[in-house]
mmCIF file of C-alpha atoms in Angstrom:
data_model
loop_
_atom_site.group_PDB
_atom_site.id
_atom_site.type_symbol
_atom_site.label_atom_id
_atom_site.label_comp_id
_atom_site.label_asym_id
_atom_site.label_seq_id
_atom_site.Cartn_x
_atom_site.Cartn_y
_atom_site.Cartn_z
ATOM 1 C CA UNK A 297 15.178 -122.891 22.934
ATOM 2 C CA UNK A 298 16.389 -119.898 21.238
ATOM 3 C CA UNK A 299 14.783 -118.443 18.584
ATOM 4 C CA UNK A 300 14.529 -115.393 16.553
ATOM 5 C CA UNK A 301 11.689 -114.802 14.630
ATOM 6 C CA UNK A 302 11.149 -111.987 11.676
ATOM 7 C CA UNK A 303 7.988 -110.346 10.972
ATOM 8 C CA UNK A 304 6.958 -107.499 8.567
ATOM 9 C CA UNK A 305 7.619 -108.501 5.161
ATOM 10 C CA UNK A 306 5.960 -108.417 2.204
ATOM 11 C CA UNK A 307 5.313 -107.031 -1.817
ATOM 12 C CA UNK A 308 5.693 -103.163 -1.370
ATOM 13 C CA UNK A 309 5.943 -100.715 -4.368
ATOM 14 C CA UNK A 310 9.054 -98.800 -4.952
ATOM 15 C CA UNK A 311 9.785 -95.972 -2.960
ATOM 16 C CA UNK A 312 7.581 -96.698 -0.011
ATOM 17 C CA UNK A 313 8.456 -98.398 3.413
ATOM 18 C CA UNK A 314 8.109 -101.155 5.253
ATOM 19 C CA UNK A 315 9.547 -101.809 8.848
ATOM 20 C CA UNK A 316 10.790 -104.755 9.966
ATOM 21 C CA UNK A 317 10.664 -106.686 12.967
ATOM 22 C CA UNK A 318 12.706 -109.345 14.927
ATOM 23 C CA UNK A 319 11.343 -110.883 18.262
ATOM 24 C CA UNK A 320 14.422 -112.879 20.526
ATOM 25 C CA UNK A 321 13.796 -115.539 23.129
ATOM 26 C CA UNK A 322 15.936 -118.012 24.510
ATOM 27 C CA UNK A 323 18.626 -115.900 25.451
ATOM 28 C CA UNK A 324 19.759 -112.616 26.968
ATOM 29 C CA UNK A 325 18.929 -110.414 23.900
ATOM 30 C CA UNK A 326 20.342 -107.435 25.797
ATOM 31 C CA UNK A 327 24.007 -108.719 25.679
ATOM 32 C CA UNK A 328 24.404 -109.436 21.782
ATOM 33 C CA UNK A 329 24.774 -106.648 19.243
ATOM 34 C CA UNK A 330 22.561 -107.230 16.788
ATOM 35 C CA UNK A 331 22.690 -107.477 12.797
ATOM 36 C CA UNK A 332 20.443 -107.480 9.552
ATOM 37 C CA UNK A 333 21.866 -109.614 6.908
ATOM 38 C CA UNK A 334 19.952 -110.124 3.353
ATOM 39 C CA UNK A 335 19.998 -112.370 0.388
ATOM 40 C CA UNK A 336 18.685 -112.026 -2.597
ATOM 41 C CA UNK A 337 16.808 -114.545 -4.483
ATOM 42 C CA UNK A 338 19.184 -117.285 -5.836
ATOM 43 C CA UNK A 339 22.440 -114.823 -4.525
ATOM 44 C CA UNK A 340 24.410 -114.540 -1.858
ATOM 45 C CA UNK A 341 24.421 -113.046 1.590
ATOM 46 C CA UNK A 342 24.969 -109.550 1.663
ATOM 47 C CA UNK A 343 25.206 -107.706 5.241
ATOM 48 C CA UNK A 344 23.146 -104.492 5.610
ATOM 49 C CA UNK A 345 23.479 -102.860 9.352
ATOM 50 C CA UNK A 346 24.283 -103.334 13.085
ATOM 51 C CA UNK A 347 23.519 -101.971 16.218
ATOM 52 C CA UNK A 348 25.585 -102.918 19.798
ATOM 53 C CA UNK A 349 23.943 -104.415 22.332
ATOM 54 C CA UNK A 350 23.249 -101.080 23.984
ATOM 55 C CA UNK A 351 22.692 -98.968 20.740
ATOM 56 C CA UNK A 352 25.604 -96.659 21.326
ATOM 57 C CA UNK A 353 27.375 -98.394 18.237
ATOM 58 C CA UNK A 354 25.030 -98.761 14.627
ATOM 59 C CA UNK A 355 26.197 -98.805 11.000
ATOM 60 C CA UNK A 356 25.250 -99.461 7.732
ATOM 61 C CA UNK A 357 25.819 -101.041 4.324
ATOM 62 C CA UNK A 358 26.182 -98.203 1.761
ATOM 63 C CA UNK A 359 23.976 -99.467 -0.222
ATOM 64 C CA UNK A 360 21.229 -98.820 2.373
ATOM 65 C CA UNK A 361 22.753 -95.964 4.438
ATOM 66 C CA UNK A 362 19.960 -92.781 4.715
ATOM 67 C CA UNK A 363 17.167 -95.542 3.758
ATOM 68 C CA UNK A 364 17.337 -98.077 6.725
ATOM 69 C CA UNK A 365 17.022 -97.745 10.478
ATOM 70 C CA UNK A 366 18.290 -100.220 12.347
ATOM 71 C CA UNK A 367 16.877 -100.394 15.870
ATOM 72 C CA UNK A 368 16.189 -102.140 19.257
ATOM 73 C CA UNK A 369 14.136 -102.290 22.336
ATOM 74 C CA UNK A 370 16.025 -104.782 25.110
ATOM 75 C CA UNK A 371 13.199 -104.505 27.318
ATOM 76 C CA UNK A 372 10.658 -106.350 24.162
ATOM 77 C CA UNK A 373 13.689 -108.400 23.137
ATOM 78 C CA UNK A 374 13.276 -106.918 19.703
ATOM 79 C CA UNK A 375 15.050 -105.408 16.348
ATOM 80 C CA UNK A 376 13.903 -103.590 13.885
ATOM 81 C CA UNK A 377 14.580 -102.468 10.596
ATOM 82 C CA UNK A 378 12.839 -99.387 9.481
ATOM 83 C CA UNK A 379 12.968 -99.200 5.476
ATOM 84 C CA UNK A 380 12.491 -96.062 3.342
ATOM 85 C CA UNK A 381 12.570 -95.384 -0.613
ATOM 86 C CA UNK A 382 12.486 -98.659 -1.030
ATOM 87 C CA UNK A 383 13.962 -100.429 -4.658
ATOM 88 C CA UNK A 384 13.664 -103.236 -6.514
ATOM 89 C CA UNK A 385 17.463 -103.826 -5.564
ATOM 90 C CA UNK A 386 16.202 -104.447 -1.917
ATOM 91 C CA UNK A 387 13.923 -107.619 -2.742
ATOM 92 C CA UNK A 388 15.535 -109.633 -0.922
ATOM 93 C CA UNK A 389 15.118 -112.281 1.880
ATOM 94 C CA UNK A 390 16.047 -110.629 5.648
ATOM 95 C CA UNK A 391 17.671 -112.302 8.323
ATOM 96 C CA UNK A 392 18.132 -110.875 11.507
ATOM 97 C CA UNK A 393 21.134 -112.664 13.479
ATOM 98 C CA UNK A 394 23.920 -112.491 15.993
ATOM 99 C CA UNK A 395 27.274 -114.052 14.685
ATOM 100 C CA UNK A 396 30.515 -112.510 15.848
ATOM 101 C CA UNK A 397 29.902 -113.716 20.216
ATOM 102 C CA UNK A 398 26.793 -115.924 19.989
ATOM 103 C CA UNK A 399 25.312 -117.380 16.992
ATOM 104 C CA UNK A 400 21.855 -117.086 16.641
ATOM 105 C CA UNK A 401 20.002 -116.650 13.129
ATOM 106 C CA UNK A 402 16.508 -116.170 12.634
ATOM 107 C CA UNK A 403 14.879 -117.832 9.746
ATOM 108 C CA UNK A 404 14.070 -115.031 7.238
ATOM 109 C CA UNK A 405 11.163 -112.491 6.284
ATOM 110 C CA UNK A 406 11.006 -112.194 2.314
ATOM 111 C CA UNK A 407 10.398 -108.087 1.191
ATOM 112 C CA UNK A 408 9.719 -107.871 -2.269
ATOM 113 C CA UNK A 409 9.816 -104.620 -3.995
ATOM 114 C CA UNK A 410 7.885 -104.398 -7.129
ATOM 115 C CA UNK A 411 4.929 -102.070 -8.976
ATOM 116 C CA UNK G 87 35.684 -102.393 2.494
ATOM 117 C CA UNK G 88 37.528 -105.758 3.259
ATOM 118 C CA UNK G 89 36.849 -108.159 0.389
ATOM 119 C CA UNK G 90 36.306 -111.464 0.948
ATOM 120 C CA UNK G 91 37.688 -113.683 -2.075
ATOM 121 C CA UNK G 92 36.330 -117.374 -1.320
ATOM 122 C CA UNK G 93 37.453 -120.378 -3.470
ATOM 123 C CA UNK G 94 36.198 -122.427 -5.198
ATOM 124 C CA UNK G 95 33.274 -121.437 -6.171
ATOM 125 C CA UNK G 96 31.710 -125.628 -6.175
ATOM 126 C CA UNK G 97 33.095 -128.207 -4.955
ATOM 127 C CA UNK G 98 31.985 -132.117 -5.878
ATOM 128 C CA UNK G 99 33.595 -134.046 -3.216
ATOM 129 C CA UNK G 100 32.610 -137.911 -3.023
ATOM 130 C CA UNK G 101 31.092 -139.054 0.844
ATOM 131 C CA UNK G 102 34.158 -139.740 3.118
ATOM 132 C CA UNK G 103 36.517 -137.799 0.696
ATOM 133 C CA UNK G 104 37.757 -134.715 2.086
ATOM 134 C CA UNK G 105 37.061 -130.821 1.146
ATOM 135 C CA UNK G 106 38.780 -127.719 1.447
ATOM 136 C CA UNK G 107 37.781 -124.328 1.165
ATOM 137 C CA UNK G 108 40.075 -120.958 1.111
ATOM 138 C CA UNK G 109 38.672 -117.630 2.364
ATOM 139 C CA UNK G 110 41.648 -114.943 1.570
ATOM 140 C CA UNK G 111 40.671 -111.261 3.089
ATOM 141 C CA UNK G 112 42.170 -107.833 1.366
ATOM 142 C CA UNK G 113 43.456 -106.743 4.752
ATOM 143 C CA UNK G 114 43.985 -108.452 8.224
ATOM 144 C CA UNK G 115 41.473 -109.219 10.115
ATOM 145 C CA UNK G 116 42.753 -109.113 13.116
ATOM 146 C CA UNK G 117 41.177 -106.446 15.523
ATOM 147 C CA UNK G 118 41.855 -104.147 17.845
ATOM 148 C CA UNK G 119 41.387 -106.383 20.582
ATOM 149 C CA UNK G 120 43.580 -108.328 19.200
ATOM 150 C CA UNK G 121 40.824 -111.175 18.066
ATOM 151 C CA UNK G 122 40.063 -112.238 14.517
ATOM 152 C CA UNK G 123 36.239 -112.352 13.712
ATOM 153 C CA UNK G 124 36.776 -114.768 10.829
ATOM 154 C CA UNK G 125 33.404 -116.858 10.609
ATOM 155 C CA UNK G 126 32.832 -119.949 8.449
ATOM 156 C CA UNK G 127 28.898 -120.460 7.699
ATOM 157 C CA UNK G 128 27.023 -123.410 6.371
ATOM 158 C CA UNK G 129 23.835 -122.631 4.261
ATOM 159 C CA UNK G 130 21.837 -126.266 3.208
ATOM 160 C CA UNK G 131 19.179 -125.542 0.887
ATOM 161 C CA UNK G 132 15.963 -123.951 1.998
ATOM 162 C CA UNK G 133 17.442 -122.905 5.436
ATOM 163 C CA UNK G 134 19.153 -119.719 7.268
ATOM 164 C CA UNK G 135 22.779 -119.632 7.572
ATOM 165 C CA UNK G 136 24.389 -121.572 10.243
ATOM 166 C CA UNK G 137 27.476 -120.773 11.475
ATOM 167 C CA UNK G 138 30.030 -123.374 12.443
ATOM 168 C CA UNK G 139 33.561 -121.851 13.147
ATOM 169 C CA UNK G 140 33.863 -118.073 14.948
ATOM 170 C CA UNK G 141 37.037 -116.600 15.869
ATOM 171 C CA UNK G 142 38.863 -118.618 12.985
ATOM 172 C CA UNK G 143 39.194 -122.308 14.353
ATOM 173 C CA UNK G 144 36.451 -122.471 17.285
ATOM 174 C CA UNK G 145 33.846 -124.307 16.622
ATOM 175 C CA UNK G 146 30.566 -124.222 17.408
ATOM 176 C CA UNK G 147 28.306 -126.526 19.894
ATOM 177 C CA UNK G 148 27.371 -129.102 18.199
ATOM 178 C CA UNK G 149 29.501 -129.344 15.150
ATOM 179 C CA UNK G 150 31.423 -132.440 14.426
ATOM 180 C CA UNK G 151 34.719 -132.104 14.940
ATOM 181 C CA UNK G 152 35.057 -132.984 11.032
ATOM 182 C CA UNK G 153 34.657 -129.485 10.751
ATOM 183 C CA UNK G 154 37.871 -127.329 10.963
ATOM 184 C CA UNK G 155 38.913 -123.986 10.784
ATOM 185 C CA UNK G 156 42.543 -122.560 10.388
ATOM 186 C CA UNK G 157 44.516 -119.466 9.025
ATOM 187 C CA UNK G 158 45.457 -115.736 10.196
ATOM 188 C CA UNK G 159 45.713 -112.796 9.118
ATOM 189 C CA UNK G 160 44.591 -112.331 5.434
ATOM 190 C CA UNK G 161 44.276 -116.222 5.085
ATOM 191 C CA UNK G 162 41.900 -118.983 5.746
ATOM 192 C CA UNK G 163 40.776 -122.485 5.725
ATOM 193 C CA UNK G 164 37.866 -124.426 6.280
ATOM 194 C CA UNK G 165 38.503 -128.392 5.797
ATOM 195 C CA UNK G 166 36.297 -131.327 5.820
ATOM 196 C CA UNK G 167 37.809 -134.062 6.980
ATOM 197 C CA UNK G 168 35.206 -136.839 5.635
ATOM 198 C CA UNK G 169 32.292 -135.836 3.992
ATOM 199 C CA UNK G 170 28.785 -136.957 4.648
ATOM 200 C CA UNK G 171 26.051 -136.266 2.935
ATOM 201 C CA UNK G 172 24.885 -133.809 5.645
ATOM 202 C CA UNK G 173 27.545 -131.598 4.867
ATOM 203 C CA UNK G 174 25.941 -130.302 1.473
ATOM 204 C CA UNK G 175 25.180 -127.196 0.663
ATOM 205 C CA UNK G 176 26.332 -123.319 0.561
ATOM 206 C CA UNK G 177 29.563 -122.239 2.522
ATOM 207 C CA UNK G 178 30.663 -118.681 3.419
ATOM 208 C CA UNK G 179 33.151 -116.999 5.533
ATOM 209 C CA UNK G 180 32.323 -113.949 6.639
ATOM 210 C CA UNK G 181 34.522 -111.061 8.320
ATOM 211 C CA UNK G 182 32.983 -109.592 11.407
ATOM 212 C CA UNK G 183 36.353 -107.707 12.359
ATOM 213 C CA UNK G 184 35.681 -104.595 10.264
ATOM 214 C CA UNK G 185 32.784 -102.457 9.065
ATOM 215 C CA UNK G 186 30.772 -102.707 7.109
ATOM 216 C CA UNK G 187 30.995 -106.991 7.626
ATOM 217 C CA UNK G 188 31.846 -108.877 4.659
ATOM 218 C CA UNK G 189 30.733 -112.422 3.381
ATOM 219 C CA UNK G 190 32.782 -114.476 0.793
ATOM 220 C CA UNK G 191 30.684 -115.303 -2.440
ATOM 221 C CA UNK G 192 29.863 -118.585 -1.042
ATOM 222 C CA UNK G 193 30.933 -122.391 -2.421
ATOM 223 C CA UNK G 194 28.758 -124.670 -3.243
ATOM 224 C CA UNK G 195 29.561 -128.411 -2.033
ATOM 225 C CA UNK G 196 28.127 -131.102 -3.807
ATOM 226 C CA UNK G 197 28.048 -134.960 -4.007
ATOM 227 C CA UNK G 198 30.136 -136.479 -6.754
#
């Protein structure tokens, strides 16, 4: 069964971090590129970074470029999303997922930035 | 960025009735490879995305084939041949062809 599961989350105040973490099974994690989508409460989905199945190719939303780190270690079968400077803009609920070749979607860590 | 421009925004659509949904993009998606990473997702309430179309009109394992997918370039279509009550919920397309990805605003489908 494939699964991906997120871990991490949680009420942070603004301007620290918070890393993120997303644990694959069920398929061969190495051969997807990876992405971190979020959605705010009661909003849409927005998409926030990616990283190739190797980690030669990673980008970013603008609104998060310079703050996020998107990451990966095949040989754990795991992604991660290091956050910095956090906002209140960034509350949101994070997905990790594969969409364009496979579709695989986890089923959400909530981060919630607030004093 | 490629905007995404999804219509409607709700949709009440009585069970067996058919729905549409349009998905227009401010440039082509079509890639380099010559592929067009035009998704259609299906969000019911309380759960993550699931995606049922990729690469315009495939769809995905599992997903009745009441479920269709059509369009190129800067234009798209998802259609609902008979709706069941299944079928409710949040729909978005989103463009995996060009960085950074792009989701439409979503459309809400609901039971008349």
């Amino acid at each position: 069964e494939v699964q991906l599961v997120e871990s991490g989350g949680g009420l942070v105040q603004p301007g620290r971090s918070l890393k993120l973490s997303c644990l694959a099974s069920g398929f061969t994690f190495s051969n997807y590129g990876m992405n971190w989508i979020r959605q705010a409460p009661g909003k849409g989905l927005e998409w926030v970074a990616s990283i190739s199945s190797s980690s030669s190719y990673i980008y970013y939303a603008d609104t998060v470029k310079g703050r996020f780190t998107i990451s990966r270690d095949n040989a754990k079968n795991t992604l991660y999303l290091q956050m910095t400077s956090l906002r209140s803009e960034d509350t949101a609920l994070y997905y990790c997922a594969s969409f364009n070749y496979g579709s695989y979607w986890g089923q959400g860590v909530m981060v919630t930035v607030s004093s | 960025d490629v905007v995404m421009t999804q219509t409607p925004v709700s949709l009440s659509v009585a069970i067996g009735q058919p729905a549409s949904i349009s998905c227009k993009s401010s440039q082509s998606l079509v890639g380099t490879s010559g592929k067009t990473y035009l998704n259609w997702l299906l969000q019911r309430p309380g759960q993550s995305p699931k995606r049922l179309i990729y690469l315009v009109s495939k769809l995905d394992s599992g997903i009745p084939d009441r479920f269709s997918g059509s369009g190129s370039e800067t234009d798209f279509t998802l259609k609902i041949s008979r709706v069941e009550a299944d079928d409710l919920g949040v729909y978005y397309c989103l463009q995996g062809t060009h960085f950074p990805y792009t989701f439409g605003a979503g459309t809400k489908l609901e039971l008349k």
